[in-house]
Amino acid sequence: MEQRGSIEKSPLTTLKVALVGNPNSGKSTLFNALTGMNQRTGNFPGVTVDKKTGYAKHNPGKGAGLTEIQFIDLPGTYSLYPKSLDEQVTFDVLCDPANGDYPDCTVVIADASNIKRNLFLVTQLIELRRPVILVLNMKDVMEQRGITINLEKLRSHLEIPILYTNARKKEGVDELLKTLTEPVPLSSQIFFTKKPDPALLEDLTQILPVTGSYAVWQILNNYKHYTGLKPEVKKRIEALLKKYSFDPTAFQANESVVRFHSIGIIVADSVEEKSKSSKTVTKRIDEVLTHHIWGYVIFLVVLFLLFQSIFFLAAYPMEWLESLFVGISKWSSAHLPTGELSALFVNGILAGLSGVVVFVPQIALLFAFIAILEDTGYMARVSFIMDKMMRKFGLNGKSVIPLISGVACAVPAIMSARTIGNWKERMITILVTPLMSCSARLPVYTLLISLVVPPDKKLIFFNMQGLILMAMYLIGFTAALFSAWIMKFILKAKEKSYFIMEMPVYQTPKWSSVFYTIYEKVKVFLFEAGKVIVAISVILWMLSSHAPGKRMEEIDRKYASSTHAMPGTDLEPKKAAEKLEASYAGVIGKWIEPVIRPLGYDWKIGISLITSFAAREVFVGTMATIYSVGDKENSRSIREKMIDEKDPVTGKKVYSLAVAISLMIFYAFAMQCMSTVAVVYRETKSWKWPLIQFCYMGVLAYAASFAVYHILK
Amino acid sequence: MPLSAHNLSQLKIGQIGIIDSFTDPIMSLKLLEMGCTPGERVQLVKVAPMGDPIAITVSGYMLSLRKAEASTVLIHLLAS
């Protein structure tokens, strides 16, 4: 179709394209290959499902003008029937013309080595009667298995454009862009030959906003959750279903059988499988990785390596960053004019920033590890060997993925619990996942461990600091399992639990997607968490450098006269400490001190505990700010300052082993994360669950820290 | 040649069966869209270390499911 009047307007046309496909079909890799760095992650309105959008530009030449293509990476799904929130999003975007993301064209990515199952979704999409392009990915795996696909025959059966890509090597990407800018023909093929009662269909077409009988039928099956319908329309559908005594379950089962029958005919005609090698590489690897002993040994070794390397490999860049910030603060203190603004910059903003940036190496490494474990297909094996054990704790083999991801961050981890179809198992997973030690606790643990354990201390030949860190992760994991086991008896099951999961073939990790994961997570940490941390640092600096009434001036006057009296003694640190105690922050810290004294904490730690309820990693920034206030030269790192911190009454070190461990236990168990509270609310759609979670974790944290402090004291 | 009626959870490693029907309508929807359709060949390839879940190959890929779910799938056992 020619568009008129386009010459006067901008020559740039924008196309909206949705990427859909089965999980493990290489969809995200293709999305990265298509859009490169031009991508961003947001949310679909109303739900916390990640919405990844990206842009690509294509110039077909011949003066046709530049086409900008917007890609939406939709959550992976096996069919159009939504069984989870993730799949609901995919369904809403593809079936609701009023949806803001309703695509001009849908690109469906299929695993070429597993064409039969993948064609199920493809043929469903074709019958929605919107433009569809089929991309066959993983051609190398297909060839290894001796499978050949006759593209000409497949095209004649489906009547849509079909092309090969190798997303890992960026092959076929340009061809796909070119195909997208050309008109995409609509297929007239019918794969689901049996239709519901024509009279029912006729009645429905009049009240539904879509055209095409298959789309009507799809909405009929999912109308309860479908966002594009008004409540009164839903009621009318309900009445119609009764009138025609229509059973959606039986109908859906029938559709699956009929559809796979049609697909079977297509596959028999266009796909050839030559050799059936009984021992594939995947099978051989599986013999080891799911072995009844080696499987578990290897899983533990993988976890062990993960934590040791986070501590070891990250130590060097962290040291450089630490000294870089000490250097900047020193230089700034020496060269900036003295005054409120410079103090705010050095002791508020810089101190807060260093608390964020220093932990980037650890977070990058952690997410790299998790991305590699997911990409290779190993995570599915872990779920497989763990399912029976997890079930004893009221969880599901699939809970292992949220629990392990919880080691990075509870927010995406809780969202990934959506793959668990059973309500009770999903709920327990959501409730206990924040007990897994997330990357935000890492800075807290790292700092506290370094205060009480010398870096060169070894147990046999393992680094002692690394071992304690691993112990913290194990404590979190044990607490999560124990809490899950208790909840198993409290929560009531709503439906049967199930565990039906694809075991993907093993693949070498896609380094580019590992890189994109690191880039995305570090960016989110730096900007999202960083914003909060820097803001809190500035507020803290204000609170800790100002006092009610004229207390600060009084202290200044007192010391001005006493220095005169005792020449030669440096009273500056004492004065700074007195000022902090008199400040607003000191007042608040003192106010909660009676509650936290039994755990071994003083009012300075009290301030950090309060600010940490925004996010745990704020602890380090708070400590940095508190100990920077009054330090004129800024020549020592925050760690050195904390080691030297003495109790004003007893003269003993504040950060004794008992206090450090008690504090680590508190951070391990307490729900100190606003983002997690928010995500649990959105995932469970009620305040009841986040509230329960906040309370049980708080009680656990207080009791455990109390016990630990009094045992070690 | 089909020999006798069994359910999927009764297969031994390496044995092959042909899917006949399902006993649980809700469970069947999940299995059907994963390619477990009547007439399809399934082979038991793996049993998890603690005896459950199991892994089968069906329409060219590996699928894992629990024994309780497998017992809702009725099959004809093929002589191996």
PDB file of N, CA and C in Angstrom, chain A residues 78-79 81 83 114 116-117 120 145 249 252-253 256-257 260 283 286-287 290-292 296 381 384-385 387-389 391 396 425 496-503, chain B residues 24-38 40-41 43 45-55 57 59-66 69:
ATOM      1  N   TYR A  78       5.104 -20.998  25.662  1.00  0.00           N
ATOM      2  CA  TYR A  78       4.949 -22.166  24.796  1.00  0.00           C
ATOM      3  C   TYR A  78       3.674 -22.098  23.963  1.00  0.00           C
ATOM      4  N   SER A  79       2.691 -21.299  24.428  1.00  0.00           N
ATOM      5  CA  SER A  79       1.448 -21.209  23.674  1.00  0.00           C
ATOM      6  C   SER A  79       0.812 -19.865  23.984  1.00  0.00           C
ATOM      7  N   TYR A  81      -2.014 -19.648  25.410  1.00  0.00           N
ATOM      8  CA  TYR A  81      -2.807 -19.770  26.636  1.00  0.00           C
ATOM      9  C   TYR A  81      -1.999 -19.310  27.824  1.00  0.00           C
ATOM     10  N   LYS A  83      -0.666 -19.138  31.391  1.00  0.00           N
ATOM     11  CA  LYS A  83      -0.737 -19.898  32.643  1.00  0.00           C
ATOM     12  C   LYS A  83      -0.042 -19.128  33.747  1.00  0.00           C
ATOM     13  N   ASN A 114      14.040 -28.215  17.231  1.00  0.00           N
ATOM     14  CA  ASN A 114      12.895 -28.689  17.999  1.00  0.00           C
ATOM     15  C   ASN A 114      11.627 -28.106  17.376  1.00  0.00           C
ATOM     16  N   LYS A 116       8.874 -29.084  15.911  1.00  0.00           N
ATOM     17  CA  LYS A 116       7.488 -29.514  16.090  1.00  0.00           C
ATOM     18  C   LYS A 116       6.810 -28.769  17.235  1.00  0.00           C
ATOM     19  N   ARG A 117       7.460 -28.777  18.412  1.00  0.00           N
ATOM     20  CA  ARG A 117       6.830 -28.114  19.545  1.00  0.00           C
ATOM     21  C   ARG A 117       6.750 -26.598  19.332  1.00  0.00           C
ATOM     22  N   PHE A 120       3.761 -24.977  17.420  1.00  0.00           N
ATOM     23  CA  PHE A 120       2.472 -24.819  18.099  1.00  0.00           C
ATOM     24  C   PHE A 120       2.143 -23.339  18.265  1.00  0.00           C
ATOM     25  N   ARG A 145      22.149 -32.626  14.846  1.00  0.00           N
ATOM     26  CA  ARG A 145      21.215 -33.724  15.065  1.00  0.00           C
ATOM     27  C   ARG A 145      20.775 -34.399  13.766  1.00  0.00           C
ATOM     28  N   THR A 249     -11.942 -26.032  29.106  1.00  0.00           N
ATOM     29  CA  THR A 249     -10.864 -27.015  29.277  1.00  0.00           C
ATOM     30  C   THR A 249     -10.894 -28.074  28.182  1.00  0.00           C
ATOM     31  N   GLN A 252      -9.934 -26.504  24.854  1.00  0.00           N
ATOM     32  CA  GLN A 252      -8.503 -26.229  24.726  1.00  0.00           C
ATOM     33  C   GLN A 252      -7.722 -27.521  24.483  1.00  0.00           C
ATOM     34  N   ALA A 253      -8.076 -28.573  25.221  1.00  0.00           N
ATOM     35  CA  ALA A 253      -7.409 -29.860  25.027  1.00  0.00           C
ATOM     36  C   ALA A 253      -7.601 -30.321  23.590  1.00  0.00           C
ATOM     37  N   SER A 256      -5.396 -28.381  21.196  1.00  0.00           N
ATOM     38  CA  SER A 256      -3.999 -28.815  21.202  1.00  0.00           C
ATOM     39  C   SER A 256      -3.825 -30.075  20.357  1.00  0.00           C
ATOM     40  N   VAL A 257      -4.759 -31.017  20.505  1.00  0.00           N
ATOM     41  CA  VAL A 257      -4.653 -32.269  19.759  1.00  0.00           C
ATOM     42  C   VAL A 257      -4.787 -32.010  18.259  1.00  0.00           C
ATOM     43  N   PHE A 260      -1.678 -30.047  16.913  1.00  0.00           N
ATOM     44  CA  PHE A 260      -0.487 -30.876  16.763  1.00  0.00           C
ATOM     45  C   PHE A 260      -0.664 -31.884  15.635  1.00  0.00           C
ATOM     46  N   LYS A 283      23.416 -35.640  26.526  1.00  0.00           N
ATOM     47  CA  LYS A 283      23.170 -36.833  27.335  1.00  0.00           C
ATOM     48  C   LYS A 283      24.390 -37.209  28.150  1.00  0.00           C
ATOM     49  N   ASP A 286      24.801 -34.819  30.963  1.00  0.00           N
ATOM     50  CA  ASP A 286      23.757 -35.066  31.951  1.00  0.00           C
ATOM     51  C   ASP A 286      24.078 -36.234  32.867  1.00  0.00           C
ATOM     52  N   GLU A 287      24.776 -37.241  32.306  1.00  0.00           N
ATOM     53  CA  GLU A 287      25.111 -38.392  33.135  1.00  0.00           C
ATOM     54  C   GLU A 287      25.941 -37.982  34.342  1.00  0.00           C
ATOM     55  N   THR A 290      23.651 -34.803  36.549  1.00  0.00           N
ATOM     56  CA  THR A 290      22.466 -35.219  37.301  1.00  0.00           C
ATOM     57  C   THR A 290      22.710 -36.565  37.991  1.00  0.00           C
ATOM     58  N   HIS A 291      23.989 -36.923  38.138  1.00  0.00           N
ATOM     59  CA  HIS A 291      24.379 -38.155  38.839  1.00  0.00           C
ATOM     60  C   HIS A 291      23.970 -38.060  40.311  1.00  0.00           C
ATOM     61  N   HIS A 292      23.646 -39.231  40.917  1.00  0.00           N
ATOM     62  CA  HIS A 292      23.111 -39.163  42.280  1.00  0.00           C
ATOM     63  C   HIS A 292      24.130 -38.701  43.319  1.00  0.00           C
ATOM     64  N   TYR A 296      25.290 -33.498  42.980  1.00  0.00           N
ATOM     65  CA  TYR A 296      25.249 -32.609  44.144  1.00  0.00           C
ATOM     66  C   TYR A 296      26.628 -32.047  44.476  1.00  0.00           C
ATOM     67  N   ARG A 381      19.005 -28.261  35.216  1.00  0.00           N
ATOM     68  CA  ARG A 381      19.455 -29.501  35.836  1.00  0.00           C
ATOM     69  C   ARG A 381      19.444 -29.395  37.350  1.00  0.00           C
ATOM     70  N   PHE A 384      16.062 -29.921  38.444  1.00  0.00           N
ATOM     71  CA  PHE A 384      15.714 -31.337  38.277  1.00  0.00           C
ATOM     72  C   PHE A 384      16.200 -32.171  39.462  1.00  0.00           C
ATOM     73  N   ILE A 385      17.465 -31.986  39.853  1.00  0.00           N
ATOM     74  CA  ILE A 385      17.983 -32.827  40.937  1.00  0.00           C
ATOM     75  C   ILE A 385      17.524 -32.336  42.310  1.00  0.00           C
ATOM     76  N   ASP A 387      14.336 -31.005  42.952  1.00  0.00           N
ATOM     77  CA  ASP A 387      12.873 -30.916  43.120  1.00  0.00           C
ATOM     78  C   ASP A 387      12.357 -31.711  44.312  1.00  0.00           C
ATOM     79  N   LYS A 388      12.781 -32.957  44.424  1.00  0.00           N
ATOM     80  CA  LYS A 388      12.212 -33.790  45.485  1.00  0.00           C
ATOM     81  C   LYS A 388      12.569 -33.236  46.868  1.00  0.00           C
ATOM     82  N   MET A 389      13.824 -32.781  46.997  1.00  0.00           N
ATOM     83  CA  MET A 389      14.264 -32.212  48.263  1.00  0.00           C
ATOM     84  C   MET A 389      13.478 -30.926  48.573  1.00  0.00           C
ATOM     85  N   ARG A 391      10.578 -30.082  47.606  1.00  0.00           N
ATOM     86  CA  ARG A 391       9.173 -30.360  47.874  1.00  0.00           C
ATOM     87  C   ARG A 391       8.944 -30.627  49.358  1.00  0.00           C
ATOM     88  N   ASN A 396       9.425 -25.981  45.258  1.00  0.00           N
ATOM     89  CA  ASN A 396       9.366 -26.661  43.981  1.00  0.00           C
ATOM     90  C   ASN A 396      10.776 -26.637  43.412  1.00  0.00           C
ATOM     91  N   GLU A 425       3.321 -23.029  46.465  1.00  0.00           N
ATOM     92  CA  GLU A 425       4.768 -23.117  46.304  1.00  0.00           C
ATOM     93  C   GLU A 425       5.357 -21.776  45.881  1.00  0.00           C
ATOM     94  N   LYS A 496      -3.294 -28.420  42.779  1.00  0.00           N
ATOM     95  CA  LYS A 496      -2.217 -29.406  42.744  1.00  0.00           C
ATOM     96  C   LYS A 496      -0.919 -28.762  42.295  1.00  0.00           C
ATOM     97  N   SER A 497       0.176 -29.242  42.865  1.00  0.00           N
ATOM     98  CA  SER A 497       1.474 -28.731  42.478  1.00  0.00           C
ATOM     99  C   SER A 497       1.947 -29.472  41.226  1.00  0.00           C
ATOM    100  N   TYR A 498       2.682 -28.784  40.345  1.00  0.00           N
ATOM    101  CA  TYR A 498       3.237 -29.514  39.201  1.00  0.00           C
ATOM    102  C   TYR A 498       4.624 -29.009  38.815  1.00  0.00           C
ATOM    103  N   PHE A 499       5.334 -29.838  38.091  1.00  0.00           N
ATOM    104  CA  PHE A 499       6.713 -29.552  37.707  1.00  0.00           C
ATOM    105  C   PHE A 499       6.920 -30.097  36.302  1.00  0.00           C
ATOM    106  N   ILE A 500       6.480 -29.338  35.321  1.00  0.00           N
ATOM    107  CA  ILE A 500       6.643 -29.748  33.923  1.00  0.00           C
ATOM    108  C   ILE A 500       7.574 -28.742  33.287  1.00  0.00           C
ATOM    109  N   MET A 501       8.783 -29.181  32.930  1.00  0.00           N
ATOM    110  CA  MET A 501       9.811 -28.227  32.535  1.00  0.00           C
ATOM    111  C   MET A 501      10.661 -28.782  31.418  1.00  0.00           C
ATOM    112  N   GLU A 502      10.979 -27.925  30.459  1.00  0.00           N
ATOM    113  CA  GLU A 502      11.874 -28.332  29.381  1.00  0.00           C
ATOM    114  C   GLU A 502      13.300 -28.412  29.910  1.00  0.00           C
ATOM    115  N   MET A 503      14.026 -29.451  29.514  1.00  0.00           N
ATOM    116  CA  MET A 503      15.454 -29.523  29.836  1.00  0.00           C
ATOM    117  C   MET A 503      16.205 -29.095  28.585  1.00  0.00           C
TER     118      MET A 503
ATOM    119  N   ASP B  24      -6.211 -36.748  33.837  1.00  0.00           N
ATOM    120  CA  ASP B  24      -6.463 -35.497  34.543  1.00  0.00           C
ATOM    121  C   ASP B  24      -6.593 -34.365  33.517  1.00  0.00           C
ATOM    122  N   PRO B  25      -7.813 -33.817  33.330  1.00  0.00           N
ATOM    123  CA  PRO B  25      -8.019 -32.828  32.261  1.00  0.00           C
ATOM    124  C   PRO B  25      -7.126 -31.592  32.395  1.00  0.00           C
ATOM    125  N   ILE B  26      -6.981 -31.045  33.630  1.00  0.00           N
ATOM    126  CA  ILE B  26      -6.181 -29.823  33.809  1.00  0.00           C
ATOM    127  C   ILE B  26      -4.714 -30.099  33.501  1.00  0.00           C
ATOM    128  N   MET B  27      -4.195 -31.216  34.027  1.00  0.00           N
ATOM    129  CA  MET B  27      -2.803 -31.582  33.771  1.00  0.00           C
ATOM    130  C   MET B  27      -2.582 -31.827  32.287  1.00  0.00           C
ATOM    131  N   SER B  28      -3.582 -32.379  31.618  1.00  0.00           N
ATOM    132  CA  SER B  28      -3.409 -32.713  30.206  1.00  0.00           C
ATOM    133  C   SER B  28      -3.169 -31.454  29.367  1.00  0.00           C
ATOM    134  N   LEU B  29      -3.781 -30.314  29.762  1.00  0.00           N
ATOM    135  CA  LEU B  29      -3.587 -29.082  28.987  1.00  0.00           C
ATOM    136  C   LEU B  29      -2.113 -28.700  28.973  1.00  0.00           C
ATOM    137  N   LYS B  30      -1.473 -28.801  30.143  1.00  0.00           N
ATOM    138  CA  LYS B  30      -0.054 -28.423  30.251  1.00  0.00           C
ATOM    139  C   LYS B  30       0.813 -29.377  29.451  1.00  0.00           C
ATOM    140  N   LEU B  31       0.504 -30.656  29.536  1.00  0.00           N
ATOM    141  CA  LEU B  31       1.315 -31.647  28.829  1.00  0.00           C
ATOM    142  C   LEU B  31       1.105 -31.545  27.318  1.00  0.00           C
ATOM    143  N   LEU B  32      -0.137 -31.300  26.907  1.00  0.00           N
ATOM    144  CA  LEU B  32      -0.444 -31.234  25.479  1.00  0.00           C
ATOM    145  C   LEU B  32       0.345 -30.126  24.797  1.00  0.00           C
ATOM    146  N   GLU B  33       0.359 -28.923  25.403  1.00  0.00           N
ATOM    147  CA  GLU B  33       1.048 -27.827  24.716  1.00  0.00           C
ATOM    148  C   GLU B  33       2.555 -28.013  24.736  1.00  0.00           C
ATOM    149  N   MET B  34       3.060 -28.924  25.586  1.00  0.00           N
ATOM    150  CA  MET B  34       4.490 -29.237  25.566  1.00  0.00           C
ATOM    151  C   MET B  34       4.771 -30.362  24.561  1.00  0.00           C
ATOM    152  N   GLY B  35       3.787 -30.722  23.787  1.00  0.00           N
ATOM    153  CA  GLY B  35       4.013 -31.687  22.708  1.00  0.00           C
ATOM    154  C   GLY B  35       3.682 -33.125  23.052  1.00  0.00           C
ATOM    155  N   CYS B  36       3.151 -33.359  24.257  1.00  0.00           N
ATOM    156  CA  CYS B  36       2.774 -34.736  24.619  1.00  0.00           C
ATOM    157  C   CYS B  36       1.364 -35.005  24.112  1.00  0.00           C
ATOM    158  N   THR B  37       1.233 -35.352  22.837  1.00  0.00           N
ATOM    159  CA  THR B  37      -0.100 -35.575  22.281  1.00  0.00           C
ATOM    160  C   THR B  37      -0.311 -37.068  22.058  1.00  0.00           C
ATOM    161  N   PRO B  38      -1.559 -37.502  22.063  1.00  0.00           N
ATOM    162  CA  PRO B  38      -1.826 -38.922  21.821  1.00  0.00           C
ATOM    163  C   PRO B  38      -1.173 -39.392  20.516  1.00  0.00           C
ATOM    164  N   GLU B  40       2.056 -39.870  20.248  1.00  0.00           N
ATOM    165  CA  GLU B  40       3.457 -39.445  20.277  1.00  0.00           C
ATOM    166  C   GLU B  40       4.310 -40.499  21.007  1.00  0.00           C
ATOM    167  N   ARG B  41       5.548 -40.709  20.490  1.00  0.00           N
ATOM    168  CA  ARG B  41       6.482 -41.649  21.145  1.00  0.00           C
ATOM    169  C   ARG B  41       7.160 -40.963  22.314  1.00  0.00           C
ATOM    170  N   GLN B  43      10.135 -41.685  25.482  1.00  0.00           N
ATOM    171  CA  GLN B  43      11.126 -42.607  26.022  1.00  0.00           C
ATOM    172  C   GLN B  43      11.622 -42.072  27.357  1.00  0.00           C
ATOM    173  N   VAL B  45      14.349 -41.299  29.795  1.00  0.00           N
ATOM    174  CA  VAL B  45      15.803 -41.218  29.670  1.00  0.00           C
ATOM    175  C   VAL B  45      16.501 -41.033  31.008  1.00  0.00           C
ATOM    176  N   LYS B  46      15.793 -40.538  31.997  1.00  0.00           N
ATOM    177  CA  LYS B  46      16.489 -40.176  33.216  1.00  0.00           C
ATOM    178  C   LYS B  46      15.541 -40.191  34.407  1.00  0.00           C
ATOM    179  N   VAL B  47      16.056 -40.605  35.542  1.00  0.00           N
ATOM    180  CA  VAL B  47      15.309 -40.495  36.781  1.00  0.00           C
ATOM    181  C   VAL B  47      16.188 -39.670  37.715  1.00  0.00           C
ATOM    182  N   ALA B  48      15.619 -38.648  38.353  1.00  0.00           N
ATOM    183  CA  ALA B  48      16.415 -37.792  39.237  1.00  0.00           C
ATOM    184  C   ALA B  48      16.964 -38.624  40.391  1.00  0.00           C
ATOM    185  N   PRO B  49      18.102 -38.172  40.963  1.00  0.00           N
ATOM    186  CA  PRO B  49      18.790 -38.952  41.989  1.00  0.00           C
ATOM    187  C   PRO B  49      17.879 -39.497  43.090  1.00  0.00           C
ATOM    188  N   MET B  50      16.876 -38.745  43.509  1.00  0.00           N
ATOM    189  CA  MET B  50      16.040 -39.239  44.597  1.00  0.00           C
ATOM    190  C   MET B  50      14.789 -39.961  44.099  1.00  0.00           C
ATOM    191  N   GLY B  51      14.833 -40.409  42.837  1.00  0.00           N
ATOM    192  CA  GLY B  51      13.734 -41.216  42.313  1.00  0.00           C
ATOM    193  C   GLY B  51      12.607 -40.411  41.684  1.00  0.00           C
ATOM    194  N   ASP B  52      12.660 -39.115  41.777  1.00  0.00           N
ATOM    195  CA  ASP B  52      11.607 -38.243  41.284  1.00  0.00           C
ATOM    196  C   ASP B  52      12.204 -36.851  41.175  1.00  0.00           C
ATOM    197  N   PRO B  53      11.909 -36.039  40.187  1.00  0.00           N
ATOM    198  CA  PRO B  53      11.135 -36.271  38.962  1.00  0.00           C
ATOM    199  C   PRO B  53      11.858 -37.169  37.949  1.00  0.00           C
ATOM    200  N   ILE B  54      11.203 -37.341  36.783  1.00  0.00           N
ATOM    201  CA  ILE B  54      11.804 -38.127  35.708  1.00  0.00           C
ATOM    202  C   ILE B  54      11.970 -37.237  34.484  1.00  0.00           C
ATOM    203  N   ALA B  55      12.802 -37.674  33.539  1.00  0.00           N
ATOM    204  CA  ALA B  55      12.960 -36.927  32.285  1.00  0.00           C
ATOM    205  C   ALA B  55      12.679 -37.857  31.121  1.00  0.00           C
ATOM    206  N   THR B  57      12.127 -38.150  26.639  1.00  0.00           N
ATOM    207  CA  THR B  57      12.232 -37.433  25.373  1.00  0.00           C
ATOM    208  C   THR B  57      10.891 -37.566  24.670  1.00  0.00           C
ATOM    209  N   SER B  59       8.766 -35.680  21.168  1.00  0.00           N
ATOM    210  CA  SER B  59       8.899 -34.878  19.938  1.00  0.00           C
ATOM    211  C   SER B  59      10.253 -34.170  19.832  1.00  0.00           C
ATOM    212  N   GLY B  60      11.315 -34.927  20.077  1.00  0.00           N
ATOM    213  CA  GLY B  60      12.655 -34.429  19.797  1.00  0.00           C
ATOM    214  C   GLY B  60      13.312 -33.584  20.862  1.00  0.00           C
ATOM    215  N   TYR B  61      12.769 -33.511  22.060  1.00  0.00           N
ATOM    216  CA  TYR B  61      13.474 -32.782  23.100  1.00  0.00           C
ATOM    217  C   TYR B  61      13.260 -33.464  24.445  1.00  0.00           C
ATOM    218  N   MET B  62      13.973 -32.956  25.472  1.00  0.00           N
ATOM    219  CA  MET B  62      13.875 -33.575  26.790  1.00  0.00           C
ATOM    220  C   MET B  62      12.953 -32.757  27.683  1.00  0.00           C
ATOM    221  N   LEU B  63      12.027 -33.477  28.337  1.00  0.00           N
ATOM    222  CA  LEU B  63      11.053 -32.825  29.202  1.00  0.00           C
ATOM    223  C   LEU B  63      11.122 -33.490  30.570  1.00  0.00           C
ATOM    224  N   SER B  64      11.116 -32.688  31.619  1.00  0.00           N
ATOM    225  CA  SER B  64      11.100 -33.308  32.936  1.00  0.00           C
ATOM    226  C   SER B  64       9.736 -33.099  33.571  1.00  0.00           C
ATOM    227  N   LEU B  65       9.289 -34.085  34.314  1.00  0.00           N
ATOM    228  CA  LEU B  65       8.009 -33.991  35.011  1.00  0.00           C
ATOM    229  C   LEU B  65       8.037 -34.923  36.221  1.00  0.00           C
ATOM    230  N   ARG B  66       7.141 -34.669  37.167  1.00  0.00           N
ATOM    231  CA  ARG B  66       7.114 -35.506  38.361  1.00  0.00           C
ATOM    232  C   ARG B  66       6.397 -36.811  38.071  1.00  0.00           C
ATOM    233  N   GLU B  69       2.681 -36.555  37.974  1.00  0.00           N
ATOM    234  CA  GLU B  69       2.141 -36.039  36.722  1.00  0.00           C
ATOM    235  C   GLU B  69       2.195 -37.096  35.629  1.00  0.00           C
TER     236      GLU B  69
END
